[in-house]
Coordinates of C-alpha atoms and ligand atoms in Angstrom, one line a residue:
M1 CA -44.5 -83.9 -7.9
T2 CA -43.9 -83.6 -4.2
R3 CA -46.4 -82.0 -1.7
K4 CA -46.4 -78.2 -1.7
I5 CA -45.7 -76.8 1.8
Q6 CA -47.0 -73.3 2.2
I7 CA -44.8 -70.8 3.8
F8 CA -46.6 -68.5 6.2
D9 CA -44.4 -65.7 7.3
T10 CA -45.1 -64.1 10.7
T11 CA -42.0 -61.8 11.0
L12 CA -44.3 -58.8 11.0
R13 CA -46.5 -60.2 13.8
D14 CA -44.9 -62.8 16.0
G15 CA -41.4 -61.6 15.0
E16 CA -42.3 -58.1 15.9
Q17 CA -43.4 -59.3 19.3
S18 CA -39.6 -59.8 20.1
P19 CA -38.6 -57.3 22.8
G20 CA -37.0 -54.4 21.0
A21 CA -37.9 -55.6 17.5
S22 CA -40.9 -53.3 16.9
M23 CA -41.1 -51.8 13.5
N24 CA -43.1 -48.8 12.2
T25 CA -45.4 -49.0 9.2
E26 CA -42.8 -47.9 6.7
E27 CA -40.3 -50.4 8.0
K28 CA -42.9 -53.2 7.8
L29 CA -43.6 -52.3 4.2
V30 CA -39.9 -52.6 3.4
V31 CA -39.8 -56.1 5.0
A32 CA -43.1 -57.0 3.2
R33 CA -41.6 -56.1 -0.2
Q34 CA -38.7 -58.5 0.6
L35 CA -41.2 -61.2 1.7
L36 CA -42.8 -60.8 -1.7
R37 CA -39.4 -61.2 -3.4
L38 CA -39.0 -64.4 -1.4
N39 CA -42.4 -65.5 -2.8
V40 CA -43.9 -66.6 0.5
D41 CA -47.5 -67.8 0.3
V42 CA -48.9 -65.9 3.3
I43 CA -47.8 -62.7 5.1
E44 CA -49.2 -62.3 8.6
A45 CA -49.1 -58.5 8.6
G46 CA -50.2 -57.7 12.2
F47 CA -52.8 -57.7 14.9
P48 CA -55.1 -54.8 13.8
I49 CA -57.0 -54.3 17.1
S50 CA -53.7 -53.9 19.0
S51 CA -52.9 -50.4 17.8
P52 CA -53.7 -47.9 15.0
G53 CA -50.1 -48.6 13.7
D54 CA -50.8 -52.3 13.3
F55 CA -54.1 -51.6 11.7
E56 CA -52.5 -49.3 9.1
S57 CA -49.7 -51.8 8.5
V58 CA -52.1 -54.6 7.7
R59 CA -54.1 -52.3 5.4
R60 CA -51.0 -51.1 3.5
I61 CA -49.4 -54.5 3.2
A62 CA -52.7 -55.8 1.8
E63 CA -52.5 -53.1 -0.8
L64 CA -48.9 -53.8 -1.6
A65 CA -49.3 -57.6 -1.9
G66 CA -52.1 -57.4 -4.5
D67 CA -52.8 -60.9 -5.5
Q68 CA -49.3 -62.2 -5.1
A69 CA -49.7 -63.4 -1.5
T70 CA -52.4 -64.0 1.0
V71 CA -52.4 -61.3 3.7
C72 CA -53.5 -62.5 7.1
A73 CA -54.5 -60.5 10.2
L74 CA -54.5 -61.9 13.8
T75 CA -57.3 -61.7 16.2
R76 CA -58.4 -63.2 19.5
A77 CA -61.7 -65.1 19.6
V78 CA -63.4 -61.8 20.2
E79 CA -65.9 -60.1 17.9
K80 CA -64.3 -56.6 18.0
D81 CA -60.9 -58.0 17.1
I82 CA -62.5 -59.8 14.1
D83 CA -64.4 -56.7 13.1
S84 CA -61.1 -54.7 13.1
A85 CA -59.2 -57.4 11.2
A86 CA -62.0 -57.5 8.5
D87 CA -61.9 -53.7 8.3
A88 CA -58.1 -53.7 7.8
L89 CA -58.4 -56.4 5.1
K90 CA -61.4 -54.7 3.4
Y91 CA -59.6 -54.1 0.1
C92 CA -57.3 -57.1 0.3
K93 CA -57.3 -59.3 -2.8
R94 CA -56.5 -62.5 -0.8
P95 CA -57.6 -61.8 2.8
R96 CA -57.3 -64.3 5.7
I97 CA -58.5 -63.8 9.2
H98 CA -56.5 -65.8 11.8
T99 CA -58.5 -66.3 15.0
G100 CA -58.2 -68.7 17.9
I101 CA -58.2 -69.4 21.6
G102 CA -56.0 -71.2 24.2
V103 CA -56.7 -74.9 24.5
S104 CA -54.3 -76.3 27.1
P105 CA -55.2 -76.9 30.7
S106 CA -53.0 -74.0 31.7
H107 CA -54.7 -71.6 29.3
L108 CA -58.2 -72.8 30.1
Q109 CA -57.8 -72.8 33.9
D110 CA -55.3 -70.1 34.6
K111 CA -55.6 -67.6 31.7
L112 CA -59.1 -67.8 30.3
R113 CA -60.7 -69.4 33.4
I114 CA -63.3 -71.2 31.2
S115 CA -64.4 -74.8 30.9
E116 CA -63.7 -77.0 27.9
E117 CA -67.3 -76.7 26.8
E118 CA -67.0 -72.9 26.8
C119 CA -63.8 -73.1 24.8
L120 CA -65.6 -75.2 22.1
K121 CA -68.4 -72.7 22.0
R122 CA -66.0 -69.8 21.5
T123 CA -64.1 -71.8 18.9
A124 CA -67.3 -72.3 16.9
H125 CA -68.3 -68.7 17.3
C126 CA -65.0 -67.0 16.3
V127 CA -64.7 -69.1 13.2
S128 CA -68.3 -68.6 12.0
Y129 CA -68.1 -64.9 12.9
A130 CA -64.9 -64.4 10.9
K131 CA -66.5 -66.5 8.1
Q132 CA -69.1 -63.7 7.6
Y133 CA -66.3 -61.5 6.4
V134 CA -63.9 -63.7 4.5
E135 CA -63.9 -67.2 3.0
D136 CA -60.3 -68.0 4.2
V137 CA -60.4 -68.4 8.0
Q138 CA -57.4 -69.8 9.9
F139 CA -58.0 -71.1 13.4
Y140 CA -55.2 -71.4 16.0
A141 CA -55.4 -73.6 19.0
E142 CA -53.1 -71.7 21.3
D143 CA -50.7 -73.8 23.4
A144 CA -51.8 -77.0 21.5
G145 CA -48.4 -78.4 22.3
R146 CA -49.4 -78.9 25.9
S147 CA -53.1 -79.8 25.4
D148 CA -54.9 -83.0 25.9
Y149 CA -54.9 -85.0 22.6
D150 CA -58.6 -85.8 22.6
F151 CA -59.7 -82.3 23.6
L152 CA -57.5 -80.9 20.8
V153 CA -59.3 -83.3 18.4
R154 CA -62.7 -81.9 19.5
V155 CA -61.5 -78.3 19.2
I156 CA -60.0 -78.8 15.7
Q157 CA -63.2 -80.7 14.6
T158 CA -65.3 -77.8 15.8
A159 CA -63.2 -75.3 13.9
I160 CA -63.4 -77.3 10.7
D161 CA -67.2 -77.9 11.1
N162 CA -67.7 -74.2 11.3
G163 CA -65.7 -73.4 8.2
A164 CA -62.0 -73.1 9.0
T165 CA -60.0 -73.4 5.9
V166 CA -56.7 -73.7 7.8
V167 CA -56.1 -75.2 11.3
N168 CA -53.0 -74.0 13.0
I169 CA -51.4 -76.2 15.7
P170 CA -49.0 -74.1 17.7
D171 CA -46.4 -75.2 20.2
T172 CA -46.8 -71.8 21.8
T173 CA -44.3 -72.4 24.6
G174 CA -41.8 -74.5 22.7
Y175 CA -42.3 -77.3 25.2
S176 CA -42.7 -80.3 22.9
L177 CA -40.1 -82.9 21.9
P178 CA -40.1 -83.2 18.1
E179 CA -41.2 -86.8 17.9
E180 CA -44.1 -86.2 20.3
F181 CA -45.2 -83.1 18.4
G182 CA -45.1 -85.3 15.2
R183 CA -47.3 -87.8 16.9
R184 CA -49.8 -85.1 17.9
I185 CA -50.1 -84.0 14.3
K186 CA -50.6 -87.6 13.2
Y187 CA -53.3 -88.1 15.9
L188 CA -55.2 -85.1 14.5
M189 CA -54.8 -86.4 10.9
D190 CA -56.2 -89.8 12.0
N191 CA -59.0 -88.6 14.2
V192 CA -60.5 -85.3 12.8
D193 CA -63.1 -85.8 10.1
G194 CA -62.5 -83.8 7.0
I195 CA -59.0 -82.6 8.1
E196 CA -57.6 -83.8 4.7
N197 CA -59.7 -81.1 3.1
V198 CA -58.1 -78.2 5.0
T199 CA -54.6 -76.9 5.4
V200 CA -52.9 -78.1 8.6
A201 CA -50.3 -75.6 9.9
V202 CA -47.6 -75.8 12.5
H203 CA -46.4 -72.8 14.5
C204 CA -43.5 -73.6 16.7
H205 CA -41.5 -71.7 19.2
N206 CA -37.8 -72.1 20.0
D207 CA -37.7 -72.2 23.8
L208 CA -35.8 -75.5 23.8
G209 CA -33.9 -74.6 20.6
M210 CA -36.1 -77.1 18.6
A211 CA -38.5 -74.9 16.6
T212 CA -37.1 -76.1 13.3
A213 CA -37.1 -79.7 14.3
L214 CA -40.7 -79.4 15.6
A215 CA -41.9 -77.9 12.3
M216 CA -40.1 -80.6 10.3
E217 CA -41.8 -83.3 12.4
G218 CA -45.1 -81.6 11.7
V219 CA -44.4 -81.8 7.9
K220 CA -43.4 -85.4 8.1
N221 CA -46.7 -86.2 9.8
G222 CA -49.1 -84.3 7.5
A223 CA -48.8 -80.6 8.0
T224 CA -48.7 -78.6 4.8
Q225 CA -48.1 -75.1 6.1
I226 CA -45.2 -73.9 8.2
E227 CA -45.4 -70.6 10.2
C228 CA -42.0 -69.0 10.5
T229 CA -40.0 -65.8 10.6
I230 CA -36.8 -64.4 9.1
N231 CA -33.8 -65.1 11.4
G232 CA -36.2 -67.0 13.7
L233 CA -37.4 -63.7 15.3
G234 CA -40.3 -64.0 17.6
E235 CA -41.6 -64.1 21.2
R236 CA -39.0 -65.0 23.7
A237 CA -36.5 -67.4 22.0
G238 CA -38.3 -66.9 18.7
N239 CA -40.1 -69.0 16.1
T240 CA -39.0 -71.5 13.5
A241 CA -36.6 -69.7 11.2
M242 CA -37.8 -69.6 7.6
E243 CA -34.4 -70.0 6.1
E244 CA -33.8 -73.2 8.1
V245 CA -37.0 -75.0 7.4
V246 CA -37.1 -74.0 3.7
M247 CA -33.5 -75.2 3.2
A248 CA -34.1 -78.4 5.2
I249 CA -37.1 -79.2 2.9
K250 CA -35.0 -78.3 -0.2
M251 CA -32.1 -80.5 0.8
H252 CA -34.5 -83.5 1.6
E253 CA -37.3 -83.0 -0.9
Q254 CA -37.6 -86.6 -2.0
E255 CA -37.5 -88.2 1.5
L256 CA -40.0 -85.7 2.9
D257 CA -42.1 -85.7 -0.3
A258 CA -42.3 -81.9 0.1
H259 CA -41.2 -78.7 -1.6
T260 CA -41.8 -74.9 -1.1
D261 CA -42.0 -72.2 -3.7
V262 CA -39.7 -69.9 -1.8
N263 CA -37.0 -68.0 -3.8
T264 CA -34.1 -69.1 -1.5
R265 CA -31.6 -66.7 -3.2
E266 CA -33.3 -63.9 -1.4
F267 CA -32.5 -65.3 2.1
L268 CA -29.3 -63.5 2.9
K269 CA -30.7 -60.2 1.9
A270 CA -33.9 -60.8 3.9
S271 CA -31.8 -61.7 6.9
R272 CA -29.7 -58.6 6.8
L273 CA -32.6 -56.4 6.1
V274 CA -34.6 -57.7 9.1
S275 CA -31.6 -57.5 11.3
S276 CA -30.8 -54.0 10.3
I277 CA -34.4 -52.8 10.7
T278 CA -35.0 -54.5 14.0
G279 CA -31.5 -54.1 15.5
M280 CA -31.6 -57.8 16.3
S281 CA -28.1 -59.1 15.4
V282 CA -27.7 -62.5 13.7
Q283 CA -25.2 -64.7 15.5
A284 CA -22.2 -65.6 13.4
N285 CA -22.8 -69.3 13.6
K286 CA -26.5 -69.1 12.7
A287 CA -27.5 -71.7 10.2
I288 CA -27.9 -70.6 6.6
V289 CA -27.5 -66.8 7.1
G290 CA -24.8 -66.4 9.8
A291 CA -21.5 -64.8 8.8
N292 CA -19.7 -68.1 9.3
A293 CA -22.3 -70.3 7.7
F294 CA -20.0 -70.8 4.6
A295 CA -16.7 -70.0 6.2
H296 CA -14.1 -72.8 6.5
S297 CA -11.2 -72.1 8.8
S298 CA -9.5 -75.4 9.6
G299 CA -6.7 -76.4 7.2
I300 CA -8.3 -79.8 6.7
H301 CA -11.6 -78.3 5.8
Q302 CA -10.1 -75.7 3.5
D303 CA -8.2 -78.4 1.7
G304 CA -11.3 -80.5 1.3
V305 CA -13.5 -77.6 0.1
L306 CA -10.8 -76.5 -2.4
K307 CA -10.7 -80.0 -3.9
K308 CA -14.5 -80.3 -3.9
R309 CA -16.9 -77.9 -2.3
D310 CA -19.4 -80.5 -1.0
T311 CA -16.8 -82.3 1.1
Y312 CA -17.7 -79.8 3.9
E313 CA -20.5 -77.8 2.4
I314 CA -24.0 -79.1 1.9
I315 CA -25.5 -75.9 0.5
D316 CA -24.2 -73.9 -2.5
P317 CA -23.8 -70.4 -0.9
A318 CA -25.3 -68.9 -4.1
D319 CA -28.5 -70.8 -3.4
V320 CA -29.2 -68.6 -0.4
G321 CA -27.8 -65.4 -2.0
A322 CA -24.4 -65.7 -0.3
G323 CA -22.3 -65.9 -3.5
Q324 CA -18.9 -64.5 -2.6
S325 CA -18.1 -61.7 -5.1
Q326 CA -14.5 -60.9 -5.6
I327 CA -15.1 -57.5 -7.1
V328 CA -13.1 -55.0 -5.1
L329 CA -14.5 -51.5 -4.8
T330 CA -12.0 -48.7 -4.1
A331 CA -12.0 -44.9 -4.0
R332 CA -11.4 -45.0 -7.7
S333 CA -14.7 -46.8 -8.5
G334 CA -17.4 -44.6 -10.1
H335 CA -21.1 -44.4 -9.7
A336 CA -21.7 -47.1 -12.3
A337 CA -19.6 -49.7 -10.5
L338 CA -21.2 -48.9 -7.2
K339 CA -24.7 -49.0 -8.7
H340 CA -23.9 -52.3 -10.4
R341 CA -22.6 -53.9 -7.2
L342 CA -25.6 -52.6 -5.2
E343 CA -28.0 -54.1 -7.8
E344 CA -26.2 -57.4 -7.4
L345 CA -26.8 -57.1 -3.7
G346 CA -30.5 -56.4 -4.5
Y347 CA -30.6 -52.7 -3.9
D348 CA -32.0 -50.6 -6.7
L349 CA -30.9 -47.0 -5.9
E350 CA -31.3 -44.0 -8.3
G351 CA -30.8 -40.3 -8.2
E352 CA -30.4 -38.6 -4.8
A353 CA -30.4 -41.9 -2.9
L354 CA -27.6 -43.2 -5.1
D355 CA -25.6 -39.9 -4.7
Q356 CA -25.9 -40.1 -0.9
V357 CA -24.7 -43.7 -0.7
Y358 CA -21.9 -42.9 -3.3
G359 CA -20.7 -39.9 -1.1
A360 CA -20.7 -42.2 2.0
F361 CA -18.9 -44.9 0.0
L362 CA -16.1 -42.4 -1.1
D363 CA -15.6 -41.3 2.5
L364 CA -15.3 -44.9 3.6
A365 CA -13.1 -45.9 0.6
D366 CA -10.7 -43.1 1.5
K367 CA -10.2 -44.7 5.0
K368 CA -10.3 -48.4 4.1
K369 CA -8.3 -50.6 1.8
E370 CA -11.2 -52.6 0.6
V371 CA -15.0 -51.9 0.7
Y372 CA -16.8 -55.2 1.2
D373 CA -20.4 -56.1 0.5
E374 CA -21.3 -55.8 4.2
D375 CA -19.9 -52.3 4.2
L376 CA -22.1 -51.3 1.3
E377 CA -25.2 -52.8 3.0
S378 CA -24.3 -50.9 6.1
L379 CA -24.1 -47.7 4.1
V380 CA -27.4 -48.2 2.5
N381 CA -29.0 -49.1 5.8
E382 CA -27.5 -46.0 7.4
R383 CA -29.0 -43.8 4.6
D384 CA -32.4 -45.5 5.1
R385 CA -32.3 -44.9 8.8
N386 CA -31.9 -41.1 8.2
E387 CA -35.0 -41.0 6.1
N388 CA -37.9 -39.7 8.2
A389 CA -35.5 -38.8 11.0
I390 CA -36.7 -36.0 13.2
Y391 CA -33.2 -35.1 14.2
V392 CA -30.2 -35.6 11.9
L393 CA -26.6 -35.7 13.2
E394 CA -24.5 -32.7 11.9
G395 CA -21.5 -33.3 14.1
V396 CA -20.0 -34.8 17.2
Q397 CA -16.8 -34.1 19.0
I398 CA -15.6 -35.9 22.1
S399 CA -12.7 -35.4 24.4
C400 CA -11.8 -38.1 26.8
G401 CA -8.9 -39.9 28.4
F402 CA -7.0 -39.8 31.6
P403 CA -7.1 -37.4 33.4
L404 CA -9.7 -35.5 31.4
T405 CA -13.4 -35.3 32.2
P406 CA -15.2 -36.8 29.2
T407 CA -17.0 -34.0 27.3
A408 CA -19.2 -34.3 24.2
T409 CA -20.3 -31.5 21.9
V410 CA -23.2 -32.6 19.6
T411 CA -24.8 -30.7 16.7
L412 CA -28.2 -31.8 15.4
R413 CA -30.5 -30.5 12.7
N414 CA -34.2 -30.7 13.3
Q415 CA -37.0 -31.0 10.7
A416 CA -37.5 -27.2 10.7
D417 CA -33.8 -27.0 9.5
Q418 CA -32.6 -25.4 12.7
V419 CA -29.2 -26.4 13.9
V420 CA -28.7 -26.8 17.6
T421 CA -25.5 -27.6 19.5
A422 CA -25.2 -28.9 23.1
C423 CA -22.2 -29.7 25.2
E424 CA -22.2 -32.0 28.3
F425 CA -19.9 -33.9 30.6
G426 CA -20.3 -37.5 31.5
T427 CA -18.8 -40.5 33.3
G428 CA -17.5 -41.7 29.9
P429 CA -17.6 -40.5 26.3
I430 CA -20.9 -42.4 25.5
D431 CA -22.6 -41.0 28.6
A432 CA -21.4 -37.5 27.7
M433 CA -22.7 -37.9 24.1
C434 CA -26.1 -39.2 25.3
K435 CA -26.5 -36.4 27.8
A436 CA -25.7 -33.8 25.1
I437 CA -28.3 -35.4 22.7
D438 CA -30.8 -35.6 25.6
K439 CA -30.3 -31.8 26.2
I440 CA -31.5 -31.1 22.6
V441 CA -34.1 -33.8 22.0
Q442 CA -35.6 -33.8 25.5
V443 CA -37.4 -37.1 25.5
D444 CA -37.6 -39.3 28.6
N445 CA -35.8 -42.6 28.1
D446 CA -33.4 -45.1 29.7
L447 CA -30.5 -46.5 27.8
T448 CA -30.8 -50.3 28.6
E449 CA -28.5 -51.9 26.1
F450 CA -25.3 -51.0 24.2
A451 CA -23.5 -53.4 21.9
V452 CA -20.8 -52.8 19.3
Q453 CA -19.8 -55.2 16.5
S454 CA -17.5 -54.9 13.5
V455 CA -19.3 -55.1 10.2
T456 CA -16.3 -56.7 8.4
R457 CA -12.8 -57.9 9.2
G458 CA -9.7 -55.8 9.7
I459 CA -8.7 -52.9 12.0
D460 CA -10.3 -50.4 9.6
A461 CA -13.7 -52.2 9.7
L462 CA -16.9 -50.3 10.1
G463 CA -18.2 -50.5 13.7
E464 CA -21.9 -51.1 14.0
V465 CA -23.5 -50.1 17.3
T466 CA -26.9 -51.2 18.5
I467 CA -28.5 -49.3 21.3
R468 CA -31.8 -50.0 23.1
V469 CA -33.7 -47.4 25.0
T470 CA -36.9 -47.8 27.0
D471 CA -39.6 -45.0 27.3
P472 CA -41.5 -44.4 30.6
E473 CA -44.3 -46.7 29.5
G474 CA -41.8 -49.6 29.0
A475 CA -41.7 -49.6 25.2
I476 CA -38.4 -50.6 23.8
Y477 CA -36.8 -48.8 20.8
T478 CA -33.7 -50.1 19.0
G479 CA -31.3 -47.8 17.2
R480 CA -28.4 -48.7 15.0
G481 CA -25.5 -46.7 13.6
S482 CA -22.4 -47.5 11.6
D483 CA -19.2 -45.6 11.0
G484 CA -15.4 -46.2 11.0
D485 CA -15.3 -44.4 14.4
I486 CA -17.3 -46.1 17.0
V487 CA -18.1 -42.9 18.9
V488 CA -19.8 -41.6 15.8
S489 CA -21.6 -45.0 15.3
S490 CA -22.7 -44.8 18.9
T491 CA -24.0 -41.2 18.4
K492 CA -25.9 -42.3 15.2
A493 CA -27.3 -45.4 17.0
Y494 CA -28.6 -43.4 20.0
L495 CA -30.1 -40.7 17.8
N496 CA -31.7 -43.5 15.6
A497 CA -33.3 -45.0 18.7
L498 CA -34.7 -41.6 19.8
N499 CA -35.9 -40.8 16.3
R500 CA -37.8 -44.1 16.3
L501 CA -39.3 -43.3 19.7
L502 CA -40.3 -39.9 18.6
N503 CA -41.8 -41.2 15.3
D504 CA -43.7 -43.8 17.2
K505 CA -45.2 -41.2 19.5
K506 CA -46.1 -39.1 16.4
E507 CA -47.7 -42.1 14.7
H508 CA -49.8 -42.9 17.8
R509 CA -50.9 -39.3 18.2
K510 CA -52.4 -39.4 14.7
Ligands
KIV1 O1 -47.5 -68.9 19.6 C1 -48.7 -68.9 19.3 O2 -49.6 -69.7 19.7 C2 -49.2 -67.8 18.4 C3 -50.6 -67.8 18.0 C4 -51.3 -66.5 18.1 C5 -50.7 -68.5 16.6 O3 -48.4 -66.9 18.1
ZN2 ZN1 -46.3 -67.6 18.3

C-alpha cells in the first residue's frame, strides 16, 4: 500500500481571500457539500475571529461534516482568535485549530517586529493554548519558504514539543523553486525530533506559477498533507489546485509511493460550482478542468485519439467527471429526461426547483438547436442565484444604436412583492441599465469589472456575464448572469452583484 496523502481543502478560507471571491454562509455550505462528495480529509472552513459570517460558516460546516471530515478553523497566534475558533468548533465531531506565526526575517523584522526568541515563545504558547481546547492542533510557520533553515527547525521543534499534531510549512509568497522547497522539507524531516510522529503539511502559493510543483516536491520529500483549493483559488495568484495535485499523484502513484482518497470524478462539477459561486472564471486551457483540457483540435491529434485515446490523452475524461455525453436535449424533451440528465451532472432537483429549471430549459431549447451540459449547469446556477435575492428581475428593455441615446427600462420585484420600474439614459446600454437599477436599489457602488463569455459554442450560445462591484468600504462583490441575450445576462449579473452586496450588509447587521 502506498502512503496516504491527506487532502486539506482551503477553498473556503485561503480561496475565499481571492479578491472578489467572497462567499456568504449559504454559498460556503454548498461548496462544503461538494467537498464532502470529493471526500477530502480536512475542510478549512474559515477564520472565525475575522467576522460573524466566518464564525457562522465554521459552525455550520462543522455541523454539516459530522464525522466525515475534519473541520479546521484558522487563527493567528493570539488567544482571542483561538478562543473564537474553539467556540465555532464547539460541537464539531472532528475539530482542528490551525494556529501559527510568521517565521521569515521579513515577517519577524518588518511585520511582527519581534525577535526569534519571542517568535519561539509565541509558537509554544499558541500551540499549548489551542491544545486546551482540542487534541488536533495544526501549526503553520508563515512564510517558511523564505525562512532560515535552522530557525525553521527550532520553530517546528517547538510546535511539536508543545503538542502540534500537524506542522504546516507554507511557501506563503510562492517564492521557492520546487527543488529547493523539497530540500527544505527534507531538512526538517532529518533534523526535527519526533517529526515522523506528526503530519507534515505543505501549503504553496502560485506567484511564480509553481504551486503544484512545489507541493509535489513536498510530497516526494516526506510531506503527507497537501493544502489546496478548487481551481487553485487563493490569495494573489492562488494556491495549489486540488485537481492538479490529486491527479498528478494518481498518475504517478507507484513512483511517488503516494495516493489520496479523493473521489476524482467530482472534480469537474466542483470546478464549475466554485467558479459559478465566486464568479472566478476558469481559463479554457486550465489543467484537468479547463474547457479544452480534453479537446483535440489538430488533425494529427484527432487521428491519434480516434485510433487510441491515450496517444494524446493521459487522463480518461470520465475519471475527472468530464465524460462527454451525447444525449441531445431538445424542446421536445420532458421533465424526466431533464431530471435524468441533471442527475448525471450531479444535480438532484425536485418539485418547484425542477419546474423552474425545466421552464428555463424550454425557453432556451426554443431558441437553440441543442442544449448542452454547460447550458444546463448555467440554468441551474441561474436559479440558485435567484434564491435569497432581495430584488428579482421582472423585465428589461433597452433601446440603443446610432443616433439614439441609449435608454434602459428595468422592472424589479422586491421581497415585499412590490414591482418597481425605472428608466434611465446612459453612455451605452449597460451604463443605462446600471443607472436604472441603481435608481431602484439605491446602494452605493462602483462597477469595476465587466466580462462576457459564451457558455457553449455557436452563435446561439448562452452568454455569461461576470460583473464586479466595489462598495464604499472597498469590499468587492461578484455577480453572474446568463441568458441568450447578453444585455439580459448583464442585467442579471449586475443585479446578482448588488443582491450579494445587500445580503452581505444584512448578514453583518445581524
Ligand atoms: O499562505 C499562508 O502562509 C497561509 C497560512 C495562514 C497557512 O495561508
Ligand atoms: Zn496561504
